[in-house]
Amino acid sequence: VSRYIDVLKEPDVEGGEQKYAICRDIIETFQREVQPLLQPQANGESSSSTSALAKCVIHGDLNEQNLILRPYKGGADVAGNDQQKQQRNEIYAMIDFGDSSHGYLIFELAIAAMYMMTYKETTAESSNRVAGYVLAGYQQTCSSPFRLSETEQRLLKVCIAARFVQSLVLGLYTHKQTKNEYVLTTGTPENWQKLFTLWATPCDELVAEWNSIVETYQYQ
């Protein structure tokens, strides 16, 4: 994405100077804090073998357009009265496995969190908490060896921000090349503000907020 970031400097990009500065900062932080953990070691193994970052088969593009829903079937574990339950849907299946790979679990969470944060009903003020609920749902339902470690939780902010940058910058660049309006779906002023809010929030504050949400759920 570094090759395309200069698109933010073009005169028709509103607030391009601020956007460029933040995106550059996020890219450099990712390269400094996350990328070294992805580098292969001399023996050919990745540093994830030291449990810094867990790997397994991931979907790679978890978003609301790749989910198939069905009417909620009911159950005592979901809050709400009968009418609310009747109006609720539940995830039935996932589609579009074109980006699936043996990858880092933290990227799966970062991608899913970013898409939930950009959901149209999510505000800039609530978007950070939305990421916490994504994390809570994951930590609650996965088996113990695959729950995010403390290291991964601290890296989640920059990974979410990096996914924002990837979507926003590449979407803008592609639009300028193809005039395809669909690729600008993520690049709304509201979603830029969500990125600004996320990046301005101290990591310790985010982790504390997310953990407080996680703690409200009981591991199964």
PDB file of C-alpha atoms in Angstrom:
ATOM      1  CA  VAL A   1       0.000   0.000   0.000  1.00  0.00           C
ATOM      2  CA  SER A   2       3.004   2.300   0.465  1.00  0.00           C
ATOM      3  CA  ARG A   3       3.303   2.525  -3.328  1.00  0.00           C
ATOM      4  CA  TYR A   4      -0.133   4.097  -3.626  1.00  0.00           C
ATOM      5  CA  ILE A   5      -0.285   6.409  -0.618  1.00  0.00           C
ATOM      6  CA  ASP A   6       0.730   9.450  -2.685  1.00  0.00           C
ATOM      7  CA  VAL A   7      -2.793   9.418  -4.128  1.00  0.00           C
ATOM      8  CA  LEU A   8      -3.766  11.238  -0.923  1.00  0.00           C
ATOM      9  CA  LYS A   9      -1.594  14.190  -1.945  1.00  0.00           C
ATOM     10  CA  GLU A  10      -3.619  14.917  -5.071  1.00  0.00           C
ATOM     11  CA  PRO A  11      -5.432  18.286  -4.932  1.00  0.00           C
ATOM     12  CA  ASP A  12      -8.932  16.838  -5.274  1.00  0.00           C
ATOM     13  CA  VAL A  13      -8.590  14.777  -2.075  1.00  0.00           C
ATOM     14  CA  GLU A  14     -10.299  16.637   0.761  1.00  0.00           C
ATOM     15  CA  GLY A  15      -8.107  16.775   3.850  1.00  0.00           C
ATOM     16  CA  GLY A  16      -5.415  14.897   1.974  1.00  0.00           C
ATOM     17  CA  GLU A  17      -2.529  16.283   4.014  1.00  0.00           C
ATOM     18  CA  GLN A  18      -3.963  15.011   7.295  1.00  0.00           C
ATOM     19  CA  LYS A  19      -4.961  11.694   5.748  1.00  0.00           C
ATOM     20  CA  TYR A  20      -1.515  11.204   4.267  1.00  0.00           C
ATOM     21  CA  ALA A  21       0.239  11.972   7.558  1.00  0.00           C
ATOM     22  CA  ILE A  22      -1.890   9.523   9.544  1.00  0.00           C
ATOM     23  CA  CYS A  23      -1.677   6.769   6.933  1.00  0.00           C
ATOM     24  CA  ARG A  24       2.091   7.179   6.710  1.00  0.00           C
ATOM     25  CA  ASP A  25       2.357   6.978  10.509  1.00  0.00           C
ATOM     26  CA  ILE A  26       0.233   3.813  10.573  1.00  0.00           C
ATOM     27  CA  ILE A  27       2.285   2.146   7.841  1.00  0.00           C
ATOM     28  CA  GLU A  28       5.549   2.964   9.597  1.00  0.00           C
ATOM     29  CA  THR A  29       4.189   1.708  12.933  1.00  0.00           C
ATOM     30  CA  PHE A  30       3.065  -1.541  11.315  1.00  0.00           C
ATOM     31  CA  GLN A  31       6.463  -1.991   9.700  1.00  0.00           C
ATOM     32  CA  ARG A  32       8.188  -1.338  13.021  1.00  0.00           C
ATOM     33  CA  GLU A  33       5.964  -3.294  15.434  1.00  0.00           C
ATOM     34  CA  VAL A  34       4.257  -6.039  13.421  1.00  0.00           C
ATOM     35  CA  GLN A  35       6.303  -6.790  10.345  1.00  0.00           C
ATOM     36  CA  PRO A  36       9.393  -8.040  12.247  1.00  0.00           C
ATOM     37  CA  LEU A  37       7.206 -10.760  13.761  1.00  0.00           C
ATOM     38  CA  LEU A  38       6.307 -11.948  10.267  1.00  0.00           C
ATOM     39  CA  GLN A  39       9.861 -12.277   8.969  1.00  0.00           C
ATOM     40  CA  PRO A  40      11.184 -15.809   8.332  1.00  0.00           C
ATOM     41  CA  GLN A  41      13.983 -16.928  10.595  1.00  0.00           C
ATOM     42  CA  ALA A  42      17.311 -18.399   9.518  1.00  0.00           C
ATOM     43  CA  ASN A  43      15.940 -21.937   9.943  1.00  0.00           C
ATOM     44  CA  GLY A  44      13.106 -21.167   7.544  1.00  0.00           C
ATOM     45  CA  GLU A  45      10.449 -20.904  10.242  1.00  0.00           C
ATOM     46  CA  SER A  46       8.519 -17.753  11.009  1.00  0.00           C
ATOM     47  CA  SER A  47       8.809 -16.031  14.357  1.00  0.00           C
ATOM     48  CA  SER A  48       5.262 -17.223  15.079  1.00  0.00           C
ATOM     49  CA  SER A  49       6.880 -20.489  16.124  1.00  0.00           C
ATOM     50  CA  THR A  50       7.802 -18.664  19.333  1.00  0.00           C
ATOM     51  CA  SER A  51       4.082 -17.997  19.948  1.00  0.00           C
ATOM     52  CA  ALA A  52       4.392 -14.259  19.262  1.00  0.00           C
ATOM     53  CA  LEU A  53       1.640 -14.471  16.642  1.00  0.00           C
ATOM     54  CA  ALA A  54      -0.568 -17.529  16.186  1.00  0.00           C
ATOM     55  CA  LYS A  55      -1.266 -18.958  12.727  1.00  0.00           C
ATOM     56  CA  CYS A  56      -3.939 -21.215  11.273  1.00  0.00           C
ATOM     57  CA  VAL A  57      -6.275 -21.322   8.264  1.00  0.00           C
ATOM     58  CA  ILE A  58      -8.134 -17.992   8.083  1.00  0.00           C
ATOM     59  CA  HIS A  59     -10.976 -16.719   5.898  1.00  0.00           C
ATOM     60  CA  GLY A  60      -9.158 -13.493   5.097  1.00  0.00           C
ATOM     61  CA  ASP A  61     -12.154 -11.311   4.204  1.00  0.00           C
ATOM     62  CA  LEU A  62     -14.756 -11.521   6.944  1.00  0.00           C
ATOM     63  CA  ASN A  63     -17.324  -8.807   6.317  1.00  0.00           C
ATOM     64  CA  GLU A  64     -21.102  -8.508   6.319  1.00  0.00           C
ATOM     65  CA  GLN A  65     -21.327  -9.171   2.568  1.00  0.00           C
ATOM     66  CA  ASN A  66     -19.699 -12.576   3.001  1.00  0.00           C
ATOM     67  CA  LEU A  67     -22.131 -13.797   5.646  1.00  0.00           C
ATOM     68  CA  ILE A  68     -25.365 -15.718   5.089  1.00  0.00           C
ATOM     69  CA  LEU A  69     -27.973 -15.053   7.769  1.00  0.00           C
ATOM     70  CA  ARG A  70     -31.125 -16.871   8.805  1.00  0.00           C
ATOM     71  CA  PRO A  71     -33.874 -16.053  11.312  1.00  0.00           C
ATOM     72  CA  TYR A  72     -32.743 -16.575  14.877  1.00  0.00           C
ATOM     73  CA  LYS A  73     -33.705 -20.038  16.093  1.00  0.00           C
ATOM     74  CA  GLY A  74     -33.912 -19.104  19.763  1.00  0.00           C
ATOM     75  CA  GLY A  75     -31.989 -20.099  22.833  1.00  0.00           C
ATOM     76  CA  ALA A  76     -31.478 -19.124  26.446  1.00  0.00           C
ATOM     77  CA  ASP A  77     -28.011 -17.692  25.794  1.00  0.00           C
ATOM     78  CA  VAL A  78     -29.260 -14.673  23.837  1.00  0.00           C
ATOM     79  CA  ALA A  79     -30.701 -11.681  25.672  1.00  0.00           C
ATOM     80  CA  GLY A  80     -33.952 -10.003  24.728  1.00  0.00           C
ATOM     81  CA  ASN A  81     -37.664 -10.628  24.884  1.00  0.00           C
ATOM     82  CA  ASP A  82     -39.519 -12.987  22.517  1.00  0.00           C
ATOM     83  CA  GLN A  83     -40.338 -10.235  20.027  1.00  0.00           C
ATOM     84  CA  GLN A  84     -36.710  -9.099  19.850  1.00  0.00           C
ATOM     85  CA  LYS A  85     -35.571 -12.674  19.335  1.00  0.00           C
ATOM     86  CA  GLN A  86     -38.083 -13.158  16.510  1.00  0.00           C
ATOM     87  CA  GLN A  87     -36.663 -10.090  14.729  1.00  0.00           C
ATOM     88  CA  ARG A  88     -33.038 -11.171  15.165  1.00  0.00           C
ATOM     89  CA  ASN A  89     -30.946 -13.010  12.602  1.00  0.00           C
ATOM     90  CA  GLU A  90     -28.030 -15.314  13.220  1.00  0.00           C
ATOM     91  CA  ILE A  91     -25.006 -16.213  11.124  1.00  0.00           C
ATOM     92  CA  TYR A  92     -25.684 -19.410   9.193  1.00  0.00           C
ATOM     93  CA  ALA A  93     -22.685 -19.662   6.849  1.00  0.00           C
ATOM     94  CA  MET A  94     -19.781 -17.797   5.256  1.00  0.00           C
ATOM     95  CA  ILE A  95     -18.979 -17.441   1.551  1.00  0.00           C
ATOM     96  CA  ASP A  96     -16.111 -16.165  -0.633  1.00  0.00           C
ATOM     97  CA  PHE A  97     -13.038 -18.091   0.372  1.00  0.00           C
ATOM     98  CA  GLY A  98     -10.832 -16.536  -2.309  1.00  0.00           C
ATOM     99  CA  ASP A  99      -8.610 -14.841   0.284  1.00  0.00           C
ATOM    100  CA  SER A 100      -8.325 -17.854   2.573  1.00  0.00           C
ATOM    101  CA  SER A 101      -4.821 -18.875   3.549  1.00  0.00           C
ATOM    102  CA  HIS A 102      -2.665 -20.223   6.337  1.00  0.00           C
ATOM    103  CA  GLY A 103      -2.217 -16.871   7.998  1.00  0.00           C
ATOM    104  CA  TYR A 104      -2.066 -14.930  11.224  1.00  0.00           C
ATOM    105  CA  LEU A 105      -5.148 -15.025  13.440  1.00  0.00           C
ATOM    106  CA  ILE A 106      -4.672 -11.411  14.449  1.00  0.00           C
ATOM    107  CA  PHE A 107      -5.211 -10.389  10.816  1.00  0.00           C
ATOM    108  CA  GLU A 108      -8.511 -12.271  10.739  1.00  0.00           C
ATOM    109  CA  LEU A 109      -9.684 -10.336  13.806  1.00  0.00           C
ATOM    110  CA  ALA A 110      -8.377  -7.032  12.463  1.00  0.00           C
ATOM    111  CA  ILE A 111     -10.186  -7.465   9.148  1.00  0.00           C
ATOM    112  CA  ALA A 112     -13.470  -8.442  10.798  1.00  0.00           C
ATOM    113  CA  ALA A 113     -13.220  -5.608  13.336  1.00  0.00           C
ATOM    114  CA  MET A 114     -12.491  -3.014  10.658  1.00  0.00           C
ATOM    115  CA  TYR A 115     -15.525  -4.025   8.631  1.00  0.00           C
ATOM    116  CA  MET A 116     -17.776  -3.965  11.685  1.00  0.00           C
ATOM    117  CA  MET A 117     -16.386  -0.537  12.589  1.00  0.00           C
ATOM    118  CA  THR A 118     -17.245   0.772   9.112  1.00  0.00           C
ATOM    119  CA  TYR A 119     -20.786  -0.562   9.267  1.00  0.00           C
ATOM    120  CA  LYS A 120     -23.132   2.314   8.496  1.00  0.00           C
ATOM    121  CA  GLU A 121     -24.859   2.169  11.887  1.00  0.00           C
ATOM    122  CA  THR A 122     -21.550   2.455  13.745  1.00  0.00           C
ATOM    123  CA  THR A 123     -20.547   6.005  14.711  1.00  0.00           C
ATOM    124  CA  ALA A 124     -17.035   7.366  15.177  1.00  0.00           C
ATOM    125  CA  GLU A 125     -17.779   7.625  18.895  1.00  0.00           C
ATOM    126  CA  SER A 126     -18.791   3.955  19.200  1.00  0.00           C
ATOM    127  CA  SER A 127     -16.467   2.374  16.645  1.00  0.00           C
ATOM    128  CA  ASN A 128     -13.674   1.571  19.102  1.00  0.00           C
ATOM    129  CA  ARG A 129     -16.113  -0.300  21.324  1.00  0.00           C
ATOM    130  CA  VAL A 130     -17.430  -2.222  18.317  1.00  0.00           C
ATOM    131  CA  ALA A 131     -13.945  -3.660  17.861  1.00  0.00           C
ATOM    132  CA  GLY A 132     -14.111  -4.755  21.490  1.00  0.00           C
ATOM    133  CA  TYR A 133     -17.309  -6.699  20.875  1.00  0.00           C
ATOM    134  CA  VAL A 134     -15.739  -8.425  17.875  1.00  0.00           C
ATOM    135  CA  LEU A 135     -12.814  -9.408  20.088  1.00  0.00           C
ATOM    136  CA  ALA A 136     -15.160 -10.557  22.866  1.00  0.00           C
ATOM    137  CA  GLY A 137     -17.147 -12.746  20.490  1.00  0.00           C
ATOM    138  CA  TYR A 138     -13.965 -14.315  19.203  1.00  0.00           C
ATOM    139  CA  GLN A 139     -12.373 -14.867  22.599  1.00  0.00           C
ATOM    140  CA  GLN A 140     -15.615 -16.369  23.910  1.00  0.00           C
ATOM    141  CA  THR A 141     -16.174 -18.919  21.162  1.00  0.00           C
ATOM    142  CA  CYS A 142     -12.690 -20.094  20.191  1.00  0.00           C
ATOM    143  CA  SER A 143     -10.692 -22.738  22.017  1.00  0.00           C
ATOM    144  CA  SER A 144      -8.079 -21.611  24.520  1.00  0.00           C
ATOM    145  CA  PRO A 145      -4.911 -22.101  22.376  1.00  0.00           C
ATOM    146  CA  PHE A 146      -6.269 -19.715  19.742  1.00  0.00           C
ATOM    147  CA  ARG A 147      -7.393 -16.836  21.941  1.00  0.00           C
ATOM    148  CA  LEU A 148      -5.371 -13.696  21.387  1.00  0.00           C
ATOM    149  CA  SER A 149      -2.337 -13.362  23.626  1.00  0.00           C
ATOM    150  CA  GLU A 150      -1.467 -10.136  25.435  1.00  0.00           C
ATOM    151  CA  THR A 151       1.051  -9.360  22.693  1.00  0.00           C
ATOM    152  CA  GLU A 152      -1.571  -9.853  19.984  1.00  0.00           C
ATOM    153  CA  GLN A 153      -4.118  -7.738  21.855  1.00  0.00           C
ATOM    154  CA  ARG A 154      -1.643  -4.851  21.989  1.00  0.00           C
ATOM    155  CA  LEU A 155      -0.934  -5.218  18.261  1.00  0.00           C
ATOM    156  CA  LEU A 156      -4.605  -5.357  17.318  1.00  0.00           C
ATOM    157  CA  LYS A 157      -4.956  -1.569  17.147  1.00  0.00           C
ATOM    158  CA  VAL A 158      -2.235  -1.135  14.538  1.00  0.00           C
ATOM    159  CA  CYS A 159      -3.472  -4.148  12.564  1.00  0.00           C
ATOM    160  CA  ILE A 160      -7.007  -2.727  12.420  1.00  0.00           C
ATOM    161  CA  ALA A 161      -5.616   0.662  11.437  1.00  0.00           C
ATOM    162  CA  ALA A 162      -3.454  -0.929   8.751  1.00  0.00           C
ATOM    163  CA  ARG A 163      -6.513  -2.627   7.278  1.00  0.00           C
ATOM    164  CA  PHE A 164      -8.292   0.730   7.273  1.00  0.00           C
ATOM    165  CA  VAL A 165      -5.369   2.230   5.361  1.00  0.00           C
ATOM    166  CA  GLN A 166      -5.341  -0.622   2.884  1.00  0.00           C
ATOM    167  CA  SER A 167      -9.062  -0.277   2.157  1.00  0.00           C
ATOM    168  CA  LEU A 168      -9.146   3.521   2.077  1.00  0.00           C
ATOM    169  CA  VAL A 169      -5.990   4.111   0.036  1.00  0.00           C
ATOM    170  CA  LEU A 170      -6.396   1.279  -2.459  1.00  0.00           C
ATOM    171  CA  GLY A 171     -10.066   2.116  -2.874  1.00  0.00           C
ATOM    172  CA  LEU A 172      -9.257   5.719  -3.746  1.00  0.00           C
ATOM    173  CA  TYR A 173      -6.413   4.742  -6.063  1.00  0.00           C
ATOM    174  CA  THR A 174      -8.519   2.136  -7.873  1.00  0.00           C
ATOM    175  CA  HIS A 175     -11.369   4.600  -8.299  1.00  0.00           C
ATOM    176  CA  LYS A 176      -9.068   7.108  -9.953  1.00  0.00           C
ATOM    177  CA  GLN A 177      -7.939   4.413 -12.373  1.00  0.00           C
ATOM    178  CA  THR A 178     -11.286   2.748 -13.124  1.00  0.00           C
ATOM    179  CA  LYS A 179     -14.008   5.222 -12.020  1.00  0.00           C
ATOM    180  CA  ASN A 180     -15.689   2.271 -10.292  1.00  0.00           C
ATOM    181  CA  GLU A 181     -17.819   3.808  -7.546  1.00  0.00           C
ATOM    182  CA  TYR A 182     -18.112   0.534  -5.634  1.00  0.00           C
ATOM    183  CA  VAL A 183     -14.484   0.664  -4.508  1.00  0.00           C
ATOM    184  CA  LEU A 184     -15.242   3.888  -2.614  1.00  0.00           C
ATOM    185  CA  THR A 185     -17.766   2.143  -0.365  1.00  0.00           C
ATOM    186  CA  THR A 186     -15.381   2.236   2.593  1.00  0.00           C
ATOM    187  CA  GLY A 187     -13.877   5.635   1.835  1.00  0.00           C
ATOM    188  CA  THR A 188     -16.575   7.833   3.341  1.00  0.00           C
ATOM    189  CA  PRO A 189     -15.805  10.853   5.554  1.00  0.00           C
ATOM    190  CA  GLU A 190     -17.388   8.963   8.455  1.00  0.00           C
ATOM    191  CA  ASN A 191     -15.004   6.030   8.047  1.00  0.00           C
ATOM    192  CA  TRP A 192     -11.989   8.317   7.807  1.00  0.00           C
ATOM    193  CA  GLN A 193     -13.124   9.844  11.103  1.00  0.00           C
ATOM    194  CA  LYS A 194     -13.360   6.376  12.648  1.00  0.00           C
ATOM    195  CA  LEU A 195      -9.754   5.766  11.636  1.00  0.00           C
ATOM    196  CA  PHE A 196      -8.691   9.122  13.101  1.00  0.00           C
ATOM    197  CA  THR A 197     -10.481   8.266  16.360  1.00  0.00           C
ATOM    198  CA  LEU A 198      -8.918   4.816  16.557  1.00  0.00           C
ATOM    199  CA  TRP A 199      -5.411   6.069  15.881  1.00  0.00           C
ATOM    200  CA  ALA A 200      -5.683   8.932  18.364  1.00  0.00           C
ATOM    201  CA  THR A 201      -6.719   6.603  21.201  1.00  0.00           C
ATOM    202  CA  PRO A 202      -3.762   5.384  23.315  1.00  0.00           C
ATOM    203  CA  CYS A 203      -3.127   1.651  23.018  1.00  0.00           C
ATOM    204  CA  ASP A 204      -3.368   1.063  26.783  1.00  0.00           C
ATOM    205  CA  GLU A 205      -6.755   2.764  26.855  1.00  0.00           C
ATOM    206  CA  LEU A 206      -8.034   0.676  23.957  1.00  0.00           C
ATOM    207  CA  VAL A 207      -6.806  -2.608  25.407  1.00  0.00           C
ATOM    208  CA  ALA A 208      -8.370  -1.776  28.775  1.00  0.00           C
ATOM    209  CA  GLU A 209     -11.704  -0.921  27.143  1.00  0.00           C
ATOM    210  CA  TRP A 210     -11.662  -4.041  24.996  1.00  0.00           C
ATOM    211  CA  ASN A 211     -10.755  -6.278  27.937  1.00  0.00           C
ATOM    212  CA  SER A 212     -13.579  -4.798  29.998  1.00  0.00           C
ATOM    213  CA  ILE A 213     -15.966  -5.841  27.212  1.00  0.00           C
ATOM    214  CA  VAL A 214     -14.397  -9.295  26.935  1.00  0.00           C
ATOM    215  CA  GLU A 215     -14.780  -9.785  30.684  1.00  0.00           C
ATOM    216  CA  THR A 216     -18.542  -9.304  30.440  1.00  0.00           C
ATOM    217  CA  TYR A 217     -18.712 -12.541  28.467  1.00  0.00           C
ATOM    218  CA  GLN A 218     -18.186 -15.921  30.057  1.00  0.00           C
ATOM    219  CA  TYR A 219     -15.857 -18.262  28.184  1.00  0.00           C
ATOM    220  CA  GLN A 220     -17.554 -21.449  27.121  1.00  0.00           C
TER     221      GLN A 220
END
